[in-house]
PDB file of C-alpha atoms in Angstrom:
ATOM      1  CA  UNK A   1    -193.651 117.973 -14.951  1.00  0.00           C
ATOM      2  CA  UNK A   2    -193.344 119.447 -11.358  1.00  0.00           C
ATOM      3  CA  UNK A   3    -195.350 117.205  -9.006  1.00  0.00           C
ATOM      4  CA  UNK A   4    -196.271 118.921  -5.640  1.00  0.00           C
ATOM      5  CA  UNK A   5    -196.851 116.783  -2.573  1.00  0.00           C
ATOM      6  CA  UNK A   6    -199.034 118.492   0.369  1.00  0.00           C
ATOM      7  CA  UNK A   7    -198.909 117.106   3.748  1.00  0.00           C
ATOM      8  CA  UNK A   8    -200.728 116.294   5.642  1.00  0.00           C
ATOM      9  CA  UNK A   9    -203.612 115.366   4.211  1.00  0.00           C
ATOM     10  CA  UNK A  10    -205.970 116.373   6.586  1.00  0.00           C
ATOM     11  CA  UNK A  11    -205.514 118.655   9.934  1.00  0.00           C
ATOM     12  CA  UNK A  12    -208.035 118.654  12.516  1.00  0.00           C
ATOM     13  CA  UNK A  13    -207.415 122.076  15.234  1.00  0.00           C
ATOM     14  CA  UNK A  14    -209.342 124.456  16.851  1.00  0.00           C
ATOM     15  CA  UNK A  15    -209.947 128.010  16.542  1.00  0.00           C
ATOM     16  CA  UNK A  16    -207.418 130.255  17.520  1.00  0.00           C
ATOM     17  CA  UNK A  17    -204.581 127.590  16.747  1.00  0.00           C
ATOM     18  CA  UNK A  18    -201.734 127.854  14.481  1.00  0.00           C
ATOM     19  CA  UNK A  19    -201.167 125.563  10.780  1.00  0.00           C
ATOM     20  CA  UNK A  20    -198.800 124.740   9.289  1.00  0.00           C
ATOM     21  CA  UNK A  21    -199.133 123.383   5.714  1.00  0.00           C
ATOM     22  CA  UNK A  22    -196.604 121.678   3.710  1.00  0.00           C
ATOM     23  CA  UNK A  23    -196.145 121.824  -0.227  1.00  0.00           C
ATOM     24  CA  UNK A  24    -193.036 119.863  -1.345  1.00  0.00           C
ATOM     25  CA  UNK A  25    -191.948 119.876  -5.111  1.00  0.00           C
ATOM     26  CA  UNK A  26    -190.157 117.045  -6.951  1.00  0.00           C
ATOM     27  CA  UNK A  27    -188.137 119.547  -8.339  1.00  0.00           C
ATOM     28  CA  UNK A  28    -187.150 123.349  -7.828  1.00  0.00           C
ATOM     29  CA  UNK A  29    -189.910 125.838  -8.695  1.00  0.00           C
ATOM     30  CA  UNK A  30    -188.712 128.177 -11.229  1.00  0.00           C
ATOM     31  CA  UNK A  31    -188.590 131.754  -9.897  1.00  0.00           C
ATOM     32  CA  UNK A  32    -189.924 130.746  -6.228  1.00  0.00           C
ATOM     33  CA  UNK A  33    -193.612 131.262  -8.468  1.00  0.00           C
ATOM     34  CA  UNK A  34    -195.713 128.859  -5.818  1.00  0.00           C
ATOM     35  CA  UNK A  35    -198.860 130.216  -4.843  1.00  0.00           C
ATOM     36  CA  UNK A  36    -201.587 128.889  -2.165  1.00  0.00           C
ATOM     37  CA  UNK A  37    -205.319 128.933  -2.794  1.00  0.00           C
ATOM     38  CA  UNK A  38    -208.281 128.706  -0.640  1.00  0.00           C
ATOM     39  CA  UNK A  39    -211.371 126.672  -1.686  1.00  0.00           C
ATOM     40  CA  UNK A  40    -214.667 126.185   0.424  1.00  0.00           C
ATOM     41  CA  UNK A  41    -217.246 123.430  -0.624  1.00  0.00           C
ATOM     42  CA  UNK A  42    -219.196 124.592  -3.723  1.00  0.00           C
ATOM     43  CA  UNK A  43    -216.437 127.944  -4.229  1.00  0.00           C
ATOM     44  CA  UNK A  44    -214.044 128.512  -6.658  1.00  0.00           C
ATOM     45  CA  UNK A  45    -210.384 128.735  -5.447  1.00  0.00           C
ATOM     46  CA  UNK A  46    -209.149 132.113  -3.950  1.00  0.00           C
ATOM     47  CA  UNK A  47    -205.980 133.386  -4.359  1.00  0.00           C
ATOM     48  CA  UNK A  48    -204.050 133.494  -0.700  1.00  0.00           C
ATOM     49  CA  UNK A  49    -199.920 133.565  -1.588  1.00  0.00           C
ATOM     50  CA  UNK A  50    -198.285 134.518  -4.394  1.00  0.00           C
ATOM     51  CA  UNK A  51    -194.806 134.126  -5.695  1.00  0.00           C
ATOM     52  CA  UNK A  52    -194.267 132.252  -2.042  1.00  0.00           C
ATOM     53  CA  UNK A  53    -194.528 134.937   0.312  1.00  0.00           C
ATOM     54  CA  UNK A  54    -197.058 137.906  -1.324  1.00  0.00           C
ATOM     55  CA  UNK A  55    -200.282 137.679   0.356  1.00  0.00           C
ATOM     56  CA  UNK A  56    -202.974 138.975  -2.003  1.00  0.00           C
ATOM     57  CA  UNK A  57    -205.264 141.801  -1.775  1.00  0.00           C
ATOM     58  CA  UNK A  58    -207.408 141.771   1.304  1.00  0.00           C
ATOM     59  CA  UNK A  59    -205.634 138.678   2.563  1.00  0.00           C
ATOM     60  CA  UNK A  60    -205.442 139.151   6.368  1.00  0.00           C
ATOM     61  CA  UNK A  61    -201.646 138.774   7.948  1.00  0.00           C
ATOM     62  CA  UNK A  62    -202.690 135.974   9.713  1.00  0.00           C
ATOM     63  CA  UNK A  63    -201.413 134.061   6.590  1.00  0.00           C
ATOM     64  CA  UNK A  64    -198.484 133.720   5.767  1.00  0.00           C
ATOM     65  CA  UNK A  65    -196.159 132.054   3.055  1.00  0.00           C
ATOM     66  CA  UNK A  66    -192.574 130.762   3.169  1.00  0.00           C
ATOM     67  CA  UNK A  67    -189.627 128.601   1.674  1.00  0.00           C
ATOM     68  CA  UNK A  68    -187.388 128.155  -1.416  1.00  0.00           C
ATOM     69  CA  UNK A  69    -186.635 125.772  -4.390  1.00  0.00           C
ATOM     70  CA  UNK A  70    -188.722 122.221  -3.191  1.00  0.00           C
ATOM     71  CA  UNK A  71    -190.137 122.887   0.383  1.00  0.00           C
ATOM     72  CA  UNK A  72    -192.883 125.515   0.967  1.00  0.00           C
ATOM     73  CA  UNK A  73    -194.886 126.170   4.278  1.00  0.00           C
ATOM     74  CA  UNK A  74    -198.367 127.981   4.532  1.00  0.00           C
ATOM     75  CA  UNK A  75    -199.375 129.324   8.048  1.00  0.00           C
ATOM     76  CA  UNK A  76    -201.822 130.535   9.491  1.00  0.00           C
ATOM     77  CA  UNK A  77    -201.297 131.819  12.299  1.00  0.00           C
ATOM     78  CA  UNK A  78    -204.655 131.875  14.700  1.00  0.00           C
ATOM     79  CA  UNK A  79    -207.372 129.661  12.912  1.00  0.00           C
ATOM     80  CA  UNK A  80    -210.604 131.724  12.485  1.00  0.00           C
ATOM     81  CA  UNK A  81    -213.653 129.870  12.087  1.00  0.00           C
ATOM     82  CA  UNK A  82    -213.515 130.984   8.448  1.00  0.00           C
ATOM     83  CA  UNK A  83    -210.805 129.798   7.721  1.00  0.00           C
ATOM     84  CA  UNK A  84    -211.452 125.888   7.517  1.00  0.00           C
ATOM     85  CA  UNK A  85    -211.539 124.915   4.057  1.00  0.00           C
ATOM     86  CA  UNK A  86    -209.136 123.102   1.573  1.00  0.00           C
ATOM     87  CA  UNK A  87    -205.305 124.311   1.002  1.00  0.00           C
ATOM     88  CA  UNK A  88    -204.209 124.226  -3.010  1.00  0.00           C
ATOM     89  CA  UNK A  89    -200.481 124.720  -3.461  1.00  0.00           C
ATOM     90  CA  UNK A  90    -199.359 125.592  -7.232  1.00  0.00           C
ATOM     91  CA  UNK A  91    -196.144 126.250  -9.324  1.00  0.00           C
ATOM     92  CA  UNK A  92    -196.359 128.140 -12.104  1.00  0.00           C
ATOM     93  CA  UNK A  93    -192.514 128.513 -12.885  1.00  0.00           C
ATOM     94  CA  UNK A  94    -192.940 125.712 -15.540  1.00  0.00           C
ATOM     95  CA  UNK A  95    -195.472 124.328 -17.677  1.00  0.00           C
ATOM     96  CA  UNK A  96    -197.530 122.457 -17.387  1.00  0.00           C
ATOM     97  CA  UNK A  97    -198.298 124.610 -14.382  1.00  0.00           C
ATOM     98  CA  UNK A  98    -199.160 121.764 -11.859  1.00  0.00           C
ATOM     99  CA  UNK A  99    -201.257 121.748  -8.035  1.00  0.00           C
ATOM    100  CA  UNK A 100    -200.915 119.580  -4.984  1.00  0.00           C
ATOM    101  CA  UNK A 101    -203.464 117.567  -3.879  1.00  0.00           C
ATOM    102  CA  UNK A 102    -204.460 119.222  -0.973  1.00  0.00           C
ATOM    103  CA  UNK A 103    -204.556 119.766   2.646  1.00  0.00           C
ATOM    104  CA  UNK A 104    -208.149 119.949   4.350  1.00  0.00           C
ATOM    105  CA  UNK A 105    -208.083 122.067   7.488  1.00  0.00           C
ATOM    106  CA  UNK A 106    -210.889 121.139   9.657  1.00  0.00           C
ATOM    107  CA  UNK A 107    -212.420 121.507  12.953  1.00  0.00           C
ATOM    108  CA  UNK A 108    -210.958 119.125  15.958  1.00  0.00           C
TER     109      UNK A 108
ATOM    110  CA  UNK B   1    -216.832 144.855 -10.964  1.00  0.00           C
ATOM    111  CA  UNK B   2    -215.128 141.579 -13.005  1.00  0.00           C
ATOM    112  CA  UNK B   3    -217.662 138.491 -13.841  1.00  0.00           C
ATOM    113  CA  UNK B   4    -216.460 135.363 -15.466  1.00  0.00           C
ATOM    114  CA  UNK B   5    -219.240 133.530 -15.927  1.00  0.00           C
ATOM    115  CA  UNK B   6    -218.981 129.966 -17.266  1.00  0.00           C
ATOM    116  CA  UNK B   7    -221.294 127.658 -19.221  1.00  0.00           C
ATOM    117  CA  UNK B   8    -221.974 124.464 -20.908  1.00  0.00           C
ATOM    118  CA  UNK B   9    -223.895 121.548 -21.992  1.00  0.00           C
ATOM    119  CA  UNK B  10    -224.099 120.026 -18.201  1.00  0.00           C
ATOM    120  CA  UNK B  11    -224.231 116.375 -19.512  1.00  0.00           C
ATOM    121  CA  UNK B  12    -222.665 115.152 -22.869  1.00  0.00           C
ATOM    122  CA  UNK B  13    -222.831 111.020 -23.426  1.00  0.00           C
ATOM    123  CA  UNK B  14    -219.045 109.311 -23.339  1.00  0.00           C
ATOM    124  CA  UNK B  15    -216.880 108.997 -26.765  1.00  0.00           C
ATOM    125  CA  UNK B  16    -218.897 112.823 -27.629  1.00  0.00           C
ATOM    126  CA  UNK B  17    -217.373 116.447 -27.544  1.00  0.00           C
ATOM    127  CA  UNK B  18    -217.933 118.644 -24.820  1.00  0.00           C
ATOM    128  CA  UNK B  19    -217.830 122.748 -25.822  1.00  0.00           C
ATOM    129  CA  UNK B  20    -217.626 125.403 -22.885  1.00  0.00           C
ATOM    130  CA  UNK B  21    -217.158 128.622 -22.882  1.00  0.00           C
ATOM    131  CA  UNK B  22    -216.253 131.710 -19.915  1.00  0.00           C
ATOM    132  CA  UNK B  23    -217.422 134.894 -20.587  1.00  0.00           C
ATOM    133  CA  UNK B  24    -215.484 137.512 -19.206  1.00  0.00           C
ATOM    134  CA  UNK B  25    -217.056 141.291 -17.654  1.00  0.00           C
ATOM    135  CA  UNK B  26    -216.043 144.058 -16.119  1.00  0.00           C
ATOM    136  CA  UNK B  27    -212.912 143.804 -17.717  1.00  0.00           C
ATOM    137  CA  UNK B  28    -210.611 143.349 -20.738  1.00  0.00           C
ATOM    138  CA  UNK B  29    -209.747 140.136 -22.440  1.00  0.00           C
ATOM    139  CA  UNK B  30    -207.476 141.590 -24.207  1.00  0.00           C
ATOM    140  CA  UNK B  31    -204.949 142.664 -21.554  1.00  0.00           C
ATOM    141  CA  UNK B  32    -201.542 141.052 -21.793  1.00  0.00           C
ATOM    142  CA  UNK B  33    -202.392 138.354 -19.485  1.00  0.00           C
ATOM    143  CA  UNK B  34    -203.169 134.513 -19.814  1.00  0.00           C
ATOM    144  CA  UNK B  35    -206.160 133.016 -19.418  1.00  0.00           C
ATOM    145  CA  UNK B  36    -206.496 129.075 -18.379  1.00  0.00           C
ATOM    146  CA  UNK B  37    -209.351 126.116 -18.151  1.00  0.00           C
ATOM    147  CA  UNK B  38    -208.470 124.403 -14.554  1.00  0.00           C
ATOM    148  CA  UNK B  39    -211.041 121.340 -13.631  1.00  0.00           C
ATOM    149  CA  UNK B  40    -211.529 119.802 -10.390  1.00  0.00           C
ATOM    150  CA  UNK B  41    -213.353 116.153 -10.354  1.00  0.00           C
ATOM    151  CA  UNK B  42    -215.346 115.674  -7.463  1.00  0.00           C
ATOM    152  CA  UNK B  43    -213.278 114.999  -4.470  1.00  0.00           C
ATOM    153  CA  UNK B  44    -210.184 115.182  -5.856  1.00  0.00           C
ATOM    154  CA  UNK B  45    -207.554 118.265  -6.627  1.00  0.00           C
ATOM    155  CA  UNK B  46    -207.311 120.802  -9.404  1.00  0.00           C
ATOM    156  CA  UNK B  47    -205.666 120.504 -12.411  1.00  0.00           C
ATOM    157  CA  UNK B  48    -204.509 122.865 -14.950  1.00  0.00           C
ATOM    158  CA  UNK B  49    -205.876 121.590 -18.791  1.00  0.00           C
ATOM    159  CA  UNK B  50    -204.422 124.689 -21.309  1.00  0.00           C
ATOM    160  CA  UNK B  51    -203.436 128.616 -21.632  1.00  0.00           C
ATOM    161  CA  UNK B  52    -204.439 130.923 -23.914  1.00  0.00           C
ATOM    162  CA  UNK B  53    -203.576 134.716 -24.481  1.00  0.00           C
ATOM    163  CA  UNK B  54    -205.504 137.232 -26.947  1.00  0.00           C
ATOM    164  CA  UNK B  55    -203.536 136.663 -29.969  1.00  0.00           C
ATOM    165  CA  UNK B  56    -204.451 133.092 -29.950  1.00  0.00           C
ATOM    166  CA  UNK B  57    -201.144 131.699 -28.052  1.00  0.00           C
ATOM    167  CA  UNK B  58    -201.616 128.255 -26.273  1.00  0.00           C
ATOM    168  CA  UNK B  59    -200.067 126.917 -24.319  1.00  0.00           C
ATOM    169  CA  UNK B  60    -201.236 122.947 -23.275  1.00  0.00           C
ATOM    170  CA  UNK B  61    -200.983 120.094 -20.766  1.00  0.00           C
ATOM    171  CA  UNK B  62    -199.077 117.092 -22.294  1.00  0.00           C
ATOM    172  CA  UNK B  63    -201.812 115.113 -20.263  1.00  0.00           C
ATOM    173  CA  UNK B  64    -204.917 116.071 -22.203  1.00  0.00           C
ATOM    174  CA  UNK B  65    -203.199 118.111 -25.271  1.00  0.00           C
ATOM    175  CA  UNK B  66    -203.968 115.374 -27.871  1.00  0.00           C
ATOM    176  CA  UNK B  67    -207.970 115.822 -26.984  1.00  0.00           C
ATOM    177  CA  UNK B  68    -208.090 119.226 -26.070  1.00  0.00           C
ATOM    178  CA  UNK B  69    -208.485 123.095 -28.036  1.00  0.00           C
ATOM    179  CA  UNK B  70    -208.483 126.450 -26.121  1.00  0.00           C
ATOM    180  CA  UNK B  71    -209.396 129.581 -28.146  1.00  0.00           C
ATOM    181  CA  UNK B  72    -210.353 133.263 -27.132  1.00  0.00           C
ATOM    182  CA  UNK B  73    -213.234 135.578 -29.270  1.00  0.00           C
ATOM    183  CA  UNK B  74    -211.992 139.048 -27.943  1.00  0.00           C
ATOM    184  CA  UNK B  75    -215.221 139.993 -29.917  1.00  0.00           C
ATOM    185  CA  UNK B  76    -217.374 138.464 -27.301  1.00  0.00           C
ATOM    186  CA  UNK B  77    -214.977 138.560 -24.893  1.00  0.00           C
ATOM    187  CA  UNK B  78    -215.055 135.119 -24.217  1.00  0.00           C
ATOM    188  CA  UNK B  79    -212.261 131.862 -24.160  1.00  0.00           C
ATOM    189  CA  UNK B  80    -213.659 128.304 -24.980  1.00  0.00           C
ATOM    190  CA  UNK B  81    -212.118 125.036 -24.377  1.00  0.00           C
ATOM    191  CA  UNK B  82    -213.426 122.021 -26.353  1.00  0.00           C
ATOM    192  CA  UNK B  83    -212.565 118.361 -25.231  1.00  0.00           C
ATOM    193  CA  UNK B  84    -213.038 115.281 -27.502  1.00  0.00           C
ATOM    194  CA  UNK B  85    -213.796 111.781 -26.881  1.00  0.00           C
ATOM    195  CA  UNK B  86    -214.660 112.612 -23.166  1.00  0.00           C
ATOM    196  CA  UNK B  87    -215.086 109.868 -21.020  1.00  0.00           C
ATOM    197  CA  UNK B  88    -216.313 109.561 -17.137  1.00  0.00           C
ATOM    198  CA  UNK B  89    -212.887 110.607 -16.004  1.00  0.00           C
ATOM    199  CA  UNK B  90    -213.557 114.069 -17.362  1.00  0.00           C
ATOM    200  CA  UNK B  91    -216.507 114.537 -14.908  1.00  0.00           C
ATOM    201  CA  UNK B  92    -215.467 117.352 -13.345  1.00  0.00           C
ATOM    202  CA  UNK B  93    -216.012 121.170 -12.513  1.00  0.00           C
ATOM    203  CA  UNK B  94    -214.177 123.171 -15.169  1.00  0.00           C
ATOM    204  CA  UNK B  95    -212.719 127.035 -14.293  1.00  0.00           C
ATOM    205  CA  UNK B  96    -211.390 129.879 -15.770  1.00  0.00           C
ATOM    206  CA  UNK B  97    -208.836 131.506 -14.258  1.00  0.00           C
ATOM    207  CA  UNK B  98    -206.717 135.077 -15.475  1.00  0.00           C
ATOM    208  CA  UNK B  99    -203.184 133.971 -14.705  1.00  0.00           C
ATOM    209  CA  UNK B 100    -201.139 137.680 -13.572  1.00  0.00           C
ATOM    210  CA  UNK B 101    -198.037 137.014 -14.750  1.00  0.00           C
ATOM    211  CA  UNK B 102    -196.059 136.518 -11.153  1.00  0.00           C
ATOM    212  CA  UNK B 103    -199.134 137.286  -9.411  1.00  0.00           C
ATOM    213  CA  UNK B 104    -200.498 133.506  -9.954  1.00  0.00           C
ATOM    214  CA  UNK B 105    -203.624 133.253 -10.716  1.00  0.00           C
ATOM    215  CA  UNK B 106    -205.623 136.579  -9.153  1.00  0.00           C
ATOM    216  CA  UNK B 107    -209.407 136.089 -11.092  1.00  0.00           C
ATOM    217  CA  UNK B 108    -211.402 132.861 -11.150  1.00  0.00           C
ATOM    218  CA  UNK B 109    -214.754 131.854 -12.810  1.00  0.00           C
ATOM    219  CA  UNK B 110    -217.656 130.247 -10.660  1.00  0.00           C
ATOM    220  CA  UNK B 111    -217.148 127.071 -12.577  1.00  0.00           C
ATOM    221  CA  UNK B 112    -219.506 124.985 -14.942  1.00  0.00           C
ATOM    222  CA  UNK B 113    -219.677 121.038 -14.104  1.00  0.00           C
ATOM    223  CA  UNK B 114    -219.605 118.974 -16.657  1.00  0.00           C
ATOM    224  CA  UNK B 115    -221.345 115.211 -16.186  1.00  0.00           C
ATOM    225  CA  UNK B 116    -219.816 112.570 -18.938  1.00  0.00           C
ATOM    226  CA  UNK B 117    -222.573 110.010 -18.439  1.00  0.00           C
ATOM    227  CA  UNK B 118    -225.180 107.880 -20.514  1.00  0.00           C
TER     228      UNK B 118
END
C-alpha cells in the first residue's frame, strides 16, 4: 500500500498569498495518477488536479499541480477567500487507491 | 444534470450490518467506468473502502475486505456497499465517487453518515 504524507498540516495565510502544499509518497505513484481534492466543512470532495498536473473542468489557473514519482506540490497561486478549505492528495496508480491526511489552509 | 444521491440507516447498534446504497441520475451506470464507497470519520481523512464496475468487478481494500461487499443494480441504477460487524470506528460519512479512468475521481455523492452507536 502507497502511504501519502501531506505537509504541513495546517497553513495559516492571507488572501492574495501563494501555497504551497506537499504530498509525499512512500513509494512511486504508478503512471504520475495523483490527484488533489478540495473539501469545505459539510461538502463532498471536489476534484482540483488530475494525473498531477490536469486541472479539472472549471478549475481556475490559479491552481496548479506538479512533481514526479514520490514528491508532489499543489499551488495556489493568490489565495481567494474561497479557497480556504482542506487539501486531499490521492494515488490511484495502485490499489488500494490510498489519500493523505490532509493539509487545512486557513485564514492567518 | 448528474445526482448521486446516497442513503442509509443513519444509526445501526455495534457487532450489526450496516446496508447503503447511491443512486445514480442524470447519467449512466453502466458506462465503462468504476464506481467506489470512500468514508471520511469525523475529523480525520478519507479513505477508499472498494470498486465496483457494471459487470459486477470488485475490486477491495485489504483493510476492510474481510467485512465488506460492493455490488451495482444497473436496473436501478444504483451501487450498494454492505459492512458487517461494524463497530464505532466505522462512524463515518460514506461517498460515492465515479472514478474516470486517469481522470481520478471527476463525480462525487453528497455523502450519507453513518453513526455505529448503542
Amino acid at each position: 500500500e502507497i502511504v501519502l504524507t501531506q505537509s504541513p498540516g495546517t497553513l495559516s495565510l492571507s488572501p492574495g498569498e501563494r501555497a504551497t502544499l506537499s504530498c509525499r509518497a512512500s513509494q512511486r505513484v504508478s503512471s504520475n495518477y495523483l490527484a488533489w481534492y478540495q473539501q469545505k466543512p459539510g461538502q463532498s470532495p471536489r476534484l482540483l488536479i488530475y494525473r498531477t498536473s490536469s486541472r479539472a473542468t472549471g478549475i481556475p489557473d490559479r491552481f496548479s499541480g506538479s512533481g514526479s514519482g514520490t514528491d508532489f506540490t499543489l499551488t495556489i497561486a493568490r489565495l481567494e477567500p474561497e479557497d480556504f478549505a482542506v487539501y486531499h492528495c490521492q494515488q490511484y496508480g495502485s490499489s488500494p487507491l490510498t489519500f493523505g491526511g490532509g493539509t487545512k489552509v486557513e485564514i492567518k | 444534470q448528474v445526482q448521486v444521491q446516497g442513503s442509509g440507516p443513519g444509526l445501526v447498534k455495534p457487532s450489526g450490518t450496516a446496508s447503503l446504497t447511491c443512486t445514480v441520475s442524470g447519467m449512466s451506470i453502466s458506462t465503462d467506468h468504476w464506481w467506489s464507497w470512500v468514508r471520511q470519520a469525523p475529523g480525520k481523512g478519507l479513505e477508499w473502502i472498494a470498486e465496483v464496475f457494471h459487470n459486477g468487478n470488485t475490486n477491495y481494500n485489504p483493510s476492510l475486505k474481510s467485512r465488506v461487499t460492493i455490488s451495482v443494480d444497473k436496473a436501478k441504477s444504483q451501487l450498494s456497499l454492505t459492512l458487517h460487524f461494524v463497530t464505532a470506528a466505522d462512524t463515518a460519512v460514506y461517498y460515492c465517487a465515479r472514478l474516470n479512468g486517469p481522470n481520478a475521481f471527476d463525480i462525487w455523492g453528497q455523502g450519507t453518515m453513518l453513526t455505529v452507536s448503542s
